Amino acid sequence: MRTAPTPIPRIAWAGLSLAGGIVVSLAGLFAGLPGAFAALALAAAPIVILWRRSARRWRARRAALDAPFPEAWSRLLRDWSDHYLRLPDDLCARFEDDLRIFLVEKRITGVGVEVTDELRLLVAASAVTLSLGWPEYEWEQLHEILLYPDEFDRDYEFGSDELAGQAHPWGTIILSVPALRESFRISDDAYHVGFHEFAHLLDLEQTHFDGIPAGFEEPQARRWVEIREREMPRMQRGDSLLDEYGAHDPVEFLAVAVEAFFEPARALRRADPALYELLAAYFQQDPAAWDDTRGLTFDRPARPRPRPPRPGGRGGRRRPRLRSTV
Ligand SMILES: [Zn+2]
C-alpha cells in the first residue's frame, strides 16, 4: 500500500534552509540587522509558497488514498486492463494507489469527448502500467493528456487515420479514444497507443527524444543500442515480434518495444530474451513471469496478428503513428 509522501522532501528542506541561511547571513554581514530582516522576509516568501502548494498536493493525495478503492473502478480495470489482472496482490494494490495519485494530479481534457471515469482509468492505467515498478515516480514531465474523438492528421484534423496518438516534447500527450479502447480490448498484439505515447515521455530529456530510456547507465545504454541495431533489420524484413513501425527510428523502436514488453510478454521473452531482460530490469516488472503464474492456457502469438478490416472498409493494422516533430 502506498502512502502519501511528506509535503516537501527532507532534501528539499535542507537545500532551502541552507540557501536561505546563506542569503540572510550575507545580508546581515553587508547591510546589518535591517538587511538581515529584509533578506529573511525575501527568503521566507518562496518557502511559504512552496509549502502551501506542496501541502495542498499532499492533502489531495491523502484524501484519495484514504478512501477505499471504488469497486466500480476495480470492475472497469478487470474488464479492460490485462496488466491489472496479471499483477501479484501487492503490486495490484500499488497499481490502484498509483492510479488514484495519477488521477488526482494529472489533467485529462476531452476535445469533443466527454471524459468519463472509464476513459480516465484507461489513460491512468496506460501510464501506471509503465511506472508501477518505480515507487517514487511522479510523471513530472507530463503536462496534460488530450483525448480526441478519432484519429487525426498532422494538422490535428479528424477523419484521417494518420495518427492515433502523439507525445509532444513539452509534455502533452494526445490519444485517440477509439484507438485507446482498441488497445486495451486486444491485449496480446503488441499494439497499445497508451503504452506507446507514455513510453515516449520516458525517453524525454530536456524536451528532446533520443531513443534511449532515461536513467540508463552507460553499460545498459550500450546494450540497448546493440539490441536495437540487431533487431531493426529483422523488423524491416518483417521477421520480428516488434512492429516494423519502429524499424527505422530509434525513438519509435523504444516505444514499440515497450508495447511488446507489456502485451505479448511471454512471446517477447521467448523471441528476444536479451531485450526482455533489459526491459524487465528497467521497469522493475516481470509480466511474462506473472503470465506464467496465472497459468494462461494459451501462448501469446509469436507475431502480431493481422487486424480484421474496420467498418468503412479500411483494414489492416493501425499504429500510433509518431511522436511529435514539432
Ligand atoms: Zn511513436
Short mmCIF file of C-alpha atoms and ligand atoms in Angstrom, two decimals:
data_model
loop_
_atom_site.label_atom_id
_atom_site.label_comp_id
_atom_site.label_asym_id
_atom_site.label_seq_id
_atom_site.Cartn_x
_atom_site.Cartn_y
_atom_site.Cartn_z
CA MET A 1 0.00 0.00 0.00
CA ARG A 2 1.42 3.34 -0.99
CA THR A 3 1.29 6.27 1.39
CA ALA A 4 1.26 9.94 0.60
CA PRO A 5 4.75 11.40 0.63
CA THR A 6 5.72 14.18 3.01
CA PRO A 7 4.70 17.55 1.60
CA ILE A 8 8.28 18.58 0.90
CA PRO A 9 11.09 16.02 0.86
CA ARG A 10 13.76 16.40 3.55
CA ILE A 11 16.46 17.01 0.97
CA ALA A 12 14.46 19.93 -0.46
CA TRP A 13 14.02 21.38 3.02
CA ALA A 14 17.73 21.06 3.67
CA GLY A 15 18.57 22.85 0.41
CA LEU A 16 16.05 25.61 1.00
CA SER A 17 17.21 26.15 4.58
CA LEU A 18 20.85 26.26 3.55
CA ALA A 19 20.17 28.72 0.72
CA GLY A 20 18.01 30.90 2.98
CA GLY A 21 20.65 30.85 5.71
CA ILE A 22 23.37 31.91 3.32
CA VAL A 23 21.26 34.77 1.93
CA VAL A 24 20.35 36.04 5.43
CA SER A 25 23.94 35.77 6.66
CA LEU A 26 25.32 37.66 3.70
CA ALA A 27 22.66 40.35 4.09
CA GLY A 28 23.48 40.67 7.81
CA LEU A 29 27.17 40.90 7.01
CA PHE A 30 26.82 43.65 4.44
CA ALA A 31 23.65 45.51 5.49
CA GLY A 32 23.38 44.92 9.22
CA LEU A 33 20.26 43.87 11.14
CA PRO A 34 17.70 45.64 8.86
CA GLY A 35 19.24 43.98 5.85
CA ALA A 36 19.13 40.60 7.55
CA PHE A 37 15.41 41.04 8.35
CA ALA A 38 14.67 42.09 4.77
CA ALA A 39 16.58 39.09 3.42
CA LEU A 40 14.78 36.81 5.87
CA ALA A 41 11.43 38.04 4.59
CA LEU A 42 12.51 37.60 0.98
CA ALA A 43 13.87 34.11 1.64
CA ALA A 44 10.73 33.07 3.53
CA ALA A 45 8.31 34.04 0.75
CA PRO A 46 9.19 31.30 -1.77
CA ILE A 47 9.39 28.75 1.05
CA VAL A 48 5.87 29.64 2.18
CA ILE A 49 4.56 29.47 -1.39
CA LEU A 50 6.24 26.12 -1.95
CA TRP A 51 4.95 24.83 1.37
CA ARG A 52 1.36 25.82 0.61
CA ARG A 53 1.47 24.27 -2.84
CA SER A 54 3.09 21.11 -1.57
CA ALA A 55 0.72 20.80 1.39
CA ARG A 56 -2.26 21.14 -0.95
CA ARG A 57 -0.88 18.34 -3.10
CA TRP A 58 -0.23 16.19 -0.04
CA ARG A 59 -3.78 16.70 1.27
CA ALA A 60 -5.27 15.77 -2.12
CA ARG A 61 -3.18 12.60 -2.26
CA ARG A 62 -4.01 11.73 1.32
CA ALA A 63 -7.72 12.12 0.67
CA ALA A 64 -7.51 10.00 -2.47
CA LEU A 65 -5.57 7.22 -0.77
CA ASP A 66 -7.62 7.20 2.43
CA ALA A 67 -10.84 6.38 0.61
CA PRO A 68 -11.41 2.73 -0.35
CA PHE A 69 -10.64 1.98 -3.96
CA PRO A 70 -14.02 2.24 -5.73
CA GLU A 71 -15.48 -1.14 -6.59
CA ALA A 72 -16.71 0.29 -9.89
CA TRP A 73 -13.13 1.17 -10.79
CA SER A 74 -11.93 -2.33 -9.88
CA ARG A 75 -14.60 -3.73 -12.15
CA LEU A 76 -13.56 -1.45 -15.01
CA LEU A 77 -9.92 -2.39 -14.58
CA ARG A 78 -10.77 -6.09 -14.51
CA ASP A 79 -12.78 -5.60 -17.70
CA TRP A 80 -10.17 -3.56 -19.54
CA SER A 81 -6.65 -3.95 -18.18
CA ASP A 82 -4.87 -7.23 -18.77
CA HIS A 83 -1.87 -5.91 -16.85
CA TYR A 84 -4.02 -5.30 -13.76
CA LEU A 85 -5.24 -8.91 -13.98
CA ARG A 86 -1.75 -10.38 -14.14
CA LEU A 87 -0.29 -8.47 -11.18
CA PRO A 88 0.57 -10.15 -7.86
CA ASP A 89 -1.63 -8.91 -4.98
CA ASP A 90 0.88 -6.44 -3.52
CA LEU A 91 1.52 -4.83 -6.88
CA CYS A 92 -2.19 -4.79 -7.61
CA ALA A 93 -2.71 -2.64 -4.51
CA ARG A 94 0.13 -0.36 -5.56
CA PHE A 95 -1.36 -0.11 -9.05
CA GLU A 96 -4.61 1.11 -7.52
CA ASP A 97 -2.77 3.67 -5.38
CA ASP A 98 -0.66 4.94 -8.27
CA LEU A 99 -3.77 5.19 -10.40
CA ARG A 100 -5.51 7.38 -7.80
CA ILE A 101 -2.49 9.63 -7.40
CA PHE A 102 -2.21 9.98 -11.17
CA LEU A 103 -5.88 10.90 -11.47
CA VAL A 104 -5.65 13.45 -8.65
CA GLU A 105 -2.62 15.19 -10.12
CA LYS A 106 -2.79 14.91 -13.90
CA ARG A 107 -5.09 16.86 -16.15
CA ILE A 108 -7.10 14.90 -18.71
CA THR A 109 -9.04 17.05 -21.15
CA GLY A 110 -11.53 15.91 -23.75
CA VAL A 111 -11.56 17.65 -27.11
CA GLY A 112 -15.05 16.91 -28.35
CA VAL A 113 -15.07 13.95 -25.98
CA GLU A 114 -16.81 13.51 -22.64
CA VAL A 115 -14.13 12.43 -20.18
CA THR A 116 -15.84 9.58 -18.36
CA ASP A 117 -14.45 7.61 -15.42
CA GLU A 118 -13.81 4.77 -17.82
CA LEU A 119 -11.63 6.95 -20.08
CA ARG A 120 -9.80 8.49 -17.14
CA LEU A 121 -8.99 4.99 -15.89
CA LEU A 122 -7.76 3.85 -19.30
CA VAL A 123 -5.44 6.86 -19.53
CA ALA A 124 -4.14 6.42 -16.00
CA ALA A 125 -3.74 2.65 -16.44
CA SER A 126 -1.62 3.29 -19.54
CA ALA A 127 0.83 5.42 -17.57
CA VAL A 128 0.77 3.47 -14.32
CA THR A 129 1.44 0.17 -16.11
CA LEU A 130 4.79 1.60 -17.18
CA SER A 131 5.74 3.28 -13.90
CA LEU A 132 4.46 0.68 -11.42
CA GLY A 133 7.92 -0.64 -10.60
CA TRP A 134 9.24 2.80 -9.64
CA PRO A 135 7.68 3.69 -6.27
CA GLU A 136 8.66 7.35 -6.29
CA TYR A 137 7.93 8.08 -9.95
CA GLU A 138 5.76 11.16 -10.49
CA TRP A 139 5.43 11.65 -14.28
CA GLU A 140 6.71 15.18 -13.68
CA GLN A 141 7.39 15.70 -17.38
CA LEU A 142 3.71 15.12 -18.18
CA HIS A 143 1.78 18.34 -18.54
CA GLU A 144 -1.62 17.27 -19.88
CA ILE A 145 -3.44 14.50 -21.72
CA LEU A 146 -5.81 15.45 -24.51
CA LEU A 147 -8.43 12.94 -25.64
CA TYR A 148 -9.55 13.17 -29.26
CA PRO A 149 -12.75 11.58 -30.59
CA ASP A 150 -10.98 9.99 -33.54
CA GLU A 151 -7.65 9.62 -35.26
CA PHE A 152 -6.19 12.73 -36.78
CA ASP A 153 -3.60 14.13 -39.15
CA ARG A 154 -0.62 16.41 -38.65
CA ASP A 155 -2.86 19.46 -38.82
CA TYR A 156 -4.96 17.94 -35.99
CA GLU A 157 -7.91 17.42 -38.33
CA PHE A 158 -10.09 14.42 -37.52
CA GLY A 159 -11.13 11.84 -40.09
CA SER A 160 -7.65 10.76 -41.08
CA ASP A 161 -6.08 7.55 -39.80
CA GLU A 162 -2.59 9.03 -39.90
CA LEU A 163 -2.21 9.48 -36.14
CA ALA A 164 -3.67 7.53 -33.25
CA GLY A 165 -1.63 9.37 -30.66
CA GLN A 166 1.14 11.85 -30.18
CA ALA A 167 3.64 12.77 -27.49
CA HIS A 168 4.92 16.32 -27.51
CA PRO A 169 8.32 17.21 -26.13
CA TRP A 170 6.77 19.76 -23.79
CA GLY A 171 4.77 17.03 -22.07
CA THR A 172 1.37 16.92 -23.76
CA ILE A 173 0.04 13.56 -24.86
CA ILE A 174 -2.79 13.22 -27.35
CA LEU A 175 -4.72 9.97 -27.55
CA SER A 176 -7.48 8.95 -29.94
CA VAL A 177 -10.25 7.45 -27.82
CA PRO A 178 -11.17 4.67 -30.30
CA ALA A 179 -7.50 3.69 -30.59
CA LEU A 180 -7.10 3.74 -26.82
CA ARG A 181 -10.13 1.49 -26.34
CA GLU A 182 -8.93 -0.86 -29.07
CA SER A 183 -5.51 -1.01 -27.42
CA PHE A 184 -7.00 -2.26 -24.15
CA ARG A 185 -9.54 -4.51 -25.83
CA ILE A 186 -6.87 -6.57 -27.61
CA SER A 187 -4.15 -7.24 -25.09
CA ASP A 188 -1.75 -9.54 -26.91
CA ASP A 189 -0.97 -7.93 -30.25
CA ALA A 190 1.88 -5.59 -29.23
CA TYR A 191 -0.25 -2.59 -30.15
CA HIS A 192 -1.10 -0.12 -27.42
CA VAL A 193 -1.30 3.57 -28.17
CA GLY A 194 -1.31 4.45 -24.45
CA PHE A 195 1.85 2.49 -23.62
CA HIS A 196 3.41 3.81 -26.83
CA GLU A 197 2.91 7.50 -26.13
CA PHE A 198 3.77 7.33 -22.43
CA ALA A 199 6.91 5.37 -23.39
CA HIS A 200 7.95 8.37 -25.48
CA LEU A 201 7.80 10.53 -22.36
CA LEU A 202 10.19 8.14 -20.61
CA ASP A 203 12.64 8.96 -23.38
CA LEU A 204 12.27 12.68 -22.87
CA GLU A 205 15.41 14.50 -21.77
CA GLN A 206 15.03 18.27 -21.66
CA THR A 207 12.46 18.48 -24.49
CA HIS A 208 14.47 16.05 -26.60
CA PHE A 209 13.81 12.41 -27.56
CA ASP A 210 16.87 10.22 -28.18
CA GLY A 211 15.59 6.63 -28.19
CA ILE A 212 17.46 5.62 -25.01
CA PRO A 213 15.32 5.09 -21.90
CA ALA A 214 16.04 7.90 -19.46
CA GLY A 215 18.01 6.66 -16.47
CA PHE A 216 20.00 4.01 -18.31
CA GLU A 217 23.62 3.87 -17.19
CA GLU A 218 26.28 3.64 -19.87
CA PRO A 219 26.50 -0.19 -19.98
CA GLN A 220 22.73 -0.52 -20.24
CA ALA A 221 22.57 2.15 -22.95
CA ARG A 222 25.29 0.36 -24.90
CA ARG A 223 23.42 -2.93 -24.56
CA TRP A 224 20.22 -1.22 -25.68
CA VAL A 225 21.88 0.12 -28.83
CA GLU A 226 23.38 -3.31 -29.60
CA ILE A 227 19.97 -4.96 -29.33
CA ARG A 228 18.34 -2.23 -31.36
CA GLU A 229 20.90 -2.47 -34.17
CA ARG A 230 20.49 -6.23 -34.26
CA GLU A 231 16.67 -6.07 -34.16
CA MET A 232 15.91 -3.22 -36.56
CA PRO A 233 16.97 -5.08 -39.75
CA ARG A 234 14.85 -8.03 -38.63
CA MET A 235 11.91 -5.70 -38.15
CA GLN A 236 12.45 -4.28 -41.62
CA ARG A 237 12.27 -7.82 -43.02
CA GLY A 238 9.10 -8.49 -41.05
CA ASP A 239 11.00 -11.13 -39.08
CA SER A 240 10.47 -9.78 -35.58
CA LEU A 241 7.84 -9.76 -32.88
CA LEU A 242 8.28 -6.00 -32.76
CA ASP A 243 6.22 -3.98 -35.16
CA GLU A 244 8.07 -2.71 -38.20
CA TYR A 245 6.77 0.74 -37.37
CA GLY A 246 9.78 1.01 -35.06
CA ALA A 247 12.26 -0.36 -37.59
CA HIS A 248 13.64 2.89 -38.94
CA ASP A 249 13.69 5.26 -36.00
CA PRO A 250 15.41 4.63 -32.64
CA VAL A 251 12.77 6.67 -30.84
CA GLU A 252 9.94 4.58 -32.28
CA PHE A 253 11.91 1.39 -31.62
CA LEU A 254 11.79 2.13 -27.92
CA ALA A 255 8.05 2.76 -27.97
CA VAL A 256 7.16 -0.41 -29.90
CA ALA A 257 9.49 -2.47 -27.70
CA VAL A 258 7.61 -1.22 -24.63
CA GLU A 259 4.30 -2.15 -26.26
CA ALA A 260 5.56 -5.71 -26.84
CA PHE A 261 7.00 -5.98 -23.33
CA PHE A 262 3.70 -5.20 -21.65
CA GLU A 263 1.43 -7.06 -24.06
CA PRO A 264 2.72 -10.38 -25.52
CA ALA A 265 5.31 -10.56 -22.74
CA ARG A 266 5.94 -14.30 -22.86
CA ALA A 267 6.34 -14.20 -26.64
CA LEU A 268 8.88 -11.38 -26.33
CA ARG A 269 10.79 -13.27 -23.63
CA ARG A 270 10.94 -16.29 -25.92
CA ALA A 271 11.74 -14.38 -29.11
CA ASP A 272 14.30 -11.97 -27.66
CA PRO A 273 15.36 -12.85 -24.12
CA ALA A 274 18.06 -10.15 -24.02
CA LEU A 275 15.61 -7.38 -24.88
CA TYR A 276 13.04 -8.77 -22.44
CA GLU A 277 15.56 -8.95 -19.59
CA LEU A 278 16.79 -5.43 -20.24
CA LEU A 279 13.25 -4.06 -20.19
CA ALA A 280 12.32 -6.15 -17.13
CA ALA A 281 15.29 -4.71 -15.24
CA TYR A 282 14.45 -1.20 -16.42
CA PHE A 283 10.78 -1.32 -15.49
CA GLN A 284 11.35 -3.49 -12.40
CA GLN A 285 8.48 -5.66 -13.60
CA ASP A 286 8.26 -9.23 -14.93
CA PRO A 287 4.98 -9.56 -16.85
CA ALA A 288 5.99 -12.82 -18.56
CA ALA A 289 6.60 -14.47 -15.19
CA TRP A 290 3.25 -13.18 -13.94
CA ASP A 291 1.60 -14.64 -17.04
CA ASP A 292 3.32 -17.95 -16.24
CA THR A 293 1.96 -17.79 -12.70
CA ARG A 294 -1.59 -17.15 -13.69
CA GLY A 295 -1.37 -20.23 -15.86
CA LEU A 296 -2.57 -18.94 -19.18
CA THR A 297 -3.67 -21.90 -21.21
CA PHE A 298 -2.68 -20.26 -24.47
CA ASP A 299 0.61 -18.85 -25.54
CA ARG A 300 0.88 -15.39 -26.92
CA PRO A 301 1.28 -15.20 -30.69
CA ALA A 302 4.86 -15.13 -31.91
CA ARG A 303 3.96 -12.28 -34.23
CA PRO A 304 1.31 -9.58 -34.09
CA ARG A 305 -1.82 -10.92 -35.66
CA PRO A 306 -3.41 -9.01 -38.52
CA ARG A 307 -6.45 -6.93 -37.70
CA PRO A 308 -9.79 -7.55 -39.35
CA PRO A 309 -10.95 -4.75 -41.64
CA ARG A 310 -12.61 -1.90 -39.82
CA PRO A 311 -16.15 -0.88 -40.63
CA GLY A 312 -15.97 1.53 -43.53
CA GLY A 313 -13.56 -0.62 -45.48
CA ARG A 314 -10.21 0.43 -44.03
CA GLY A 315 -8.33 -2.65 -42.94
CA GLY A 316 -5.05 -3.77 -41.57
CA ARG A 317 -3.09 -2.63 -38.60
CA ARG A 318 -3.14 0.89 -37.44
CA ARG A 319 -0.29 2.22 -35.42
CA PRO A 320 0.18 5.20 -33.19
CA ARG A 321 1.96 6.97 -35.97
CA LEU A 322 4.55 9.22 -34.49
CA ARG A 323 5.90 11.28 -31.77
CA SER A 324 5.59 14.97 -32.37
CA THR A 325 8.16 16.55 -34.61
CA VAL A 326 7.00 19.99 -33.55
ZN ZN B 1 5.75 6.95 -31.60
#
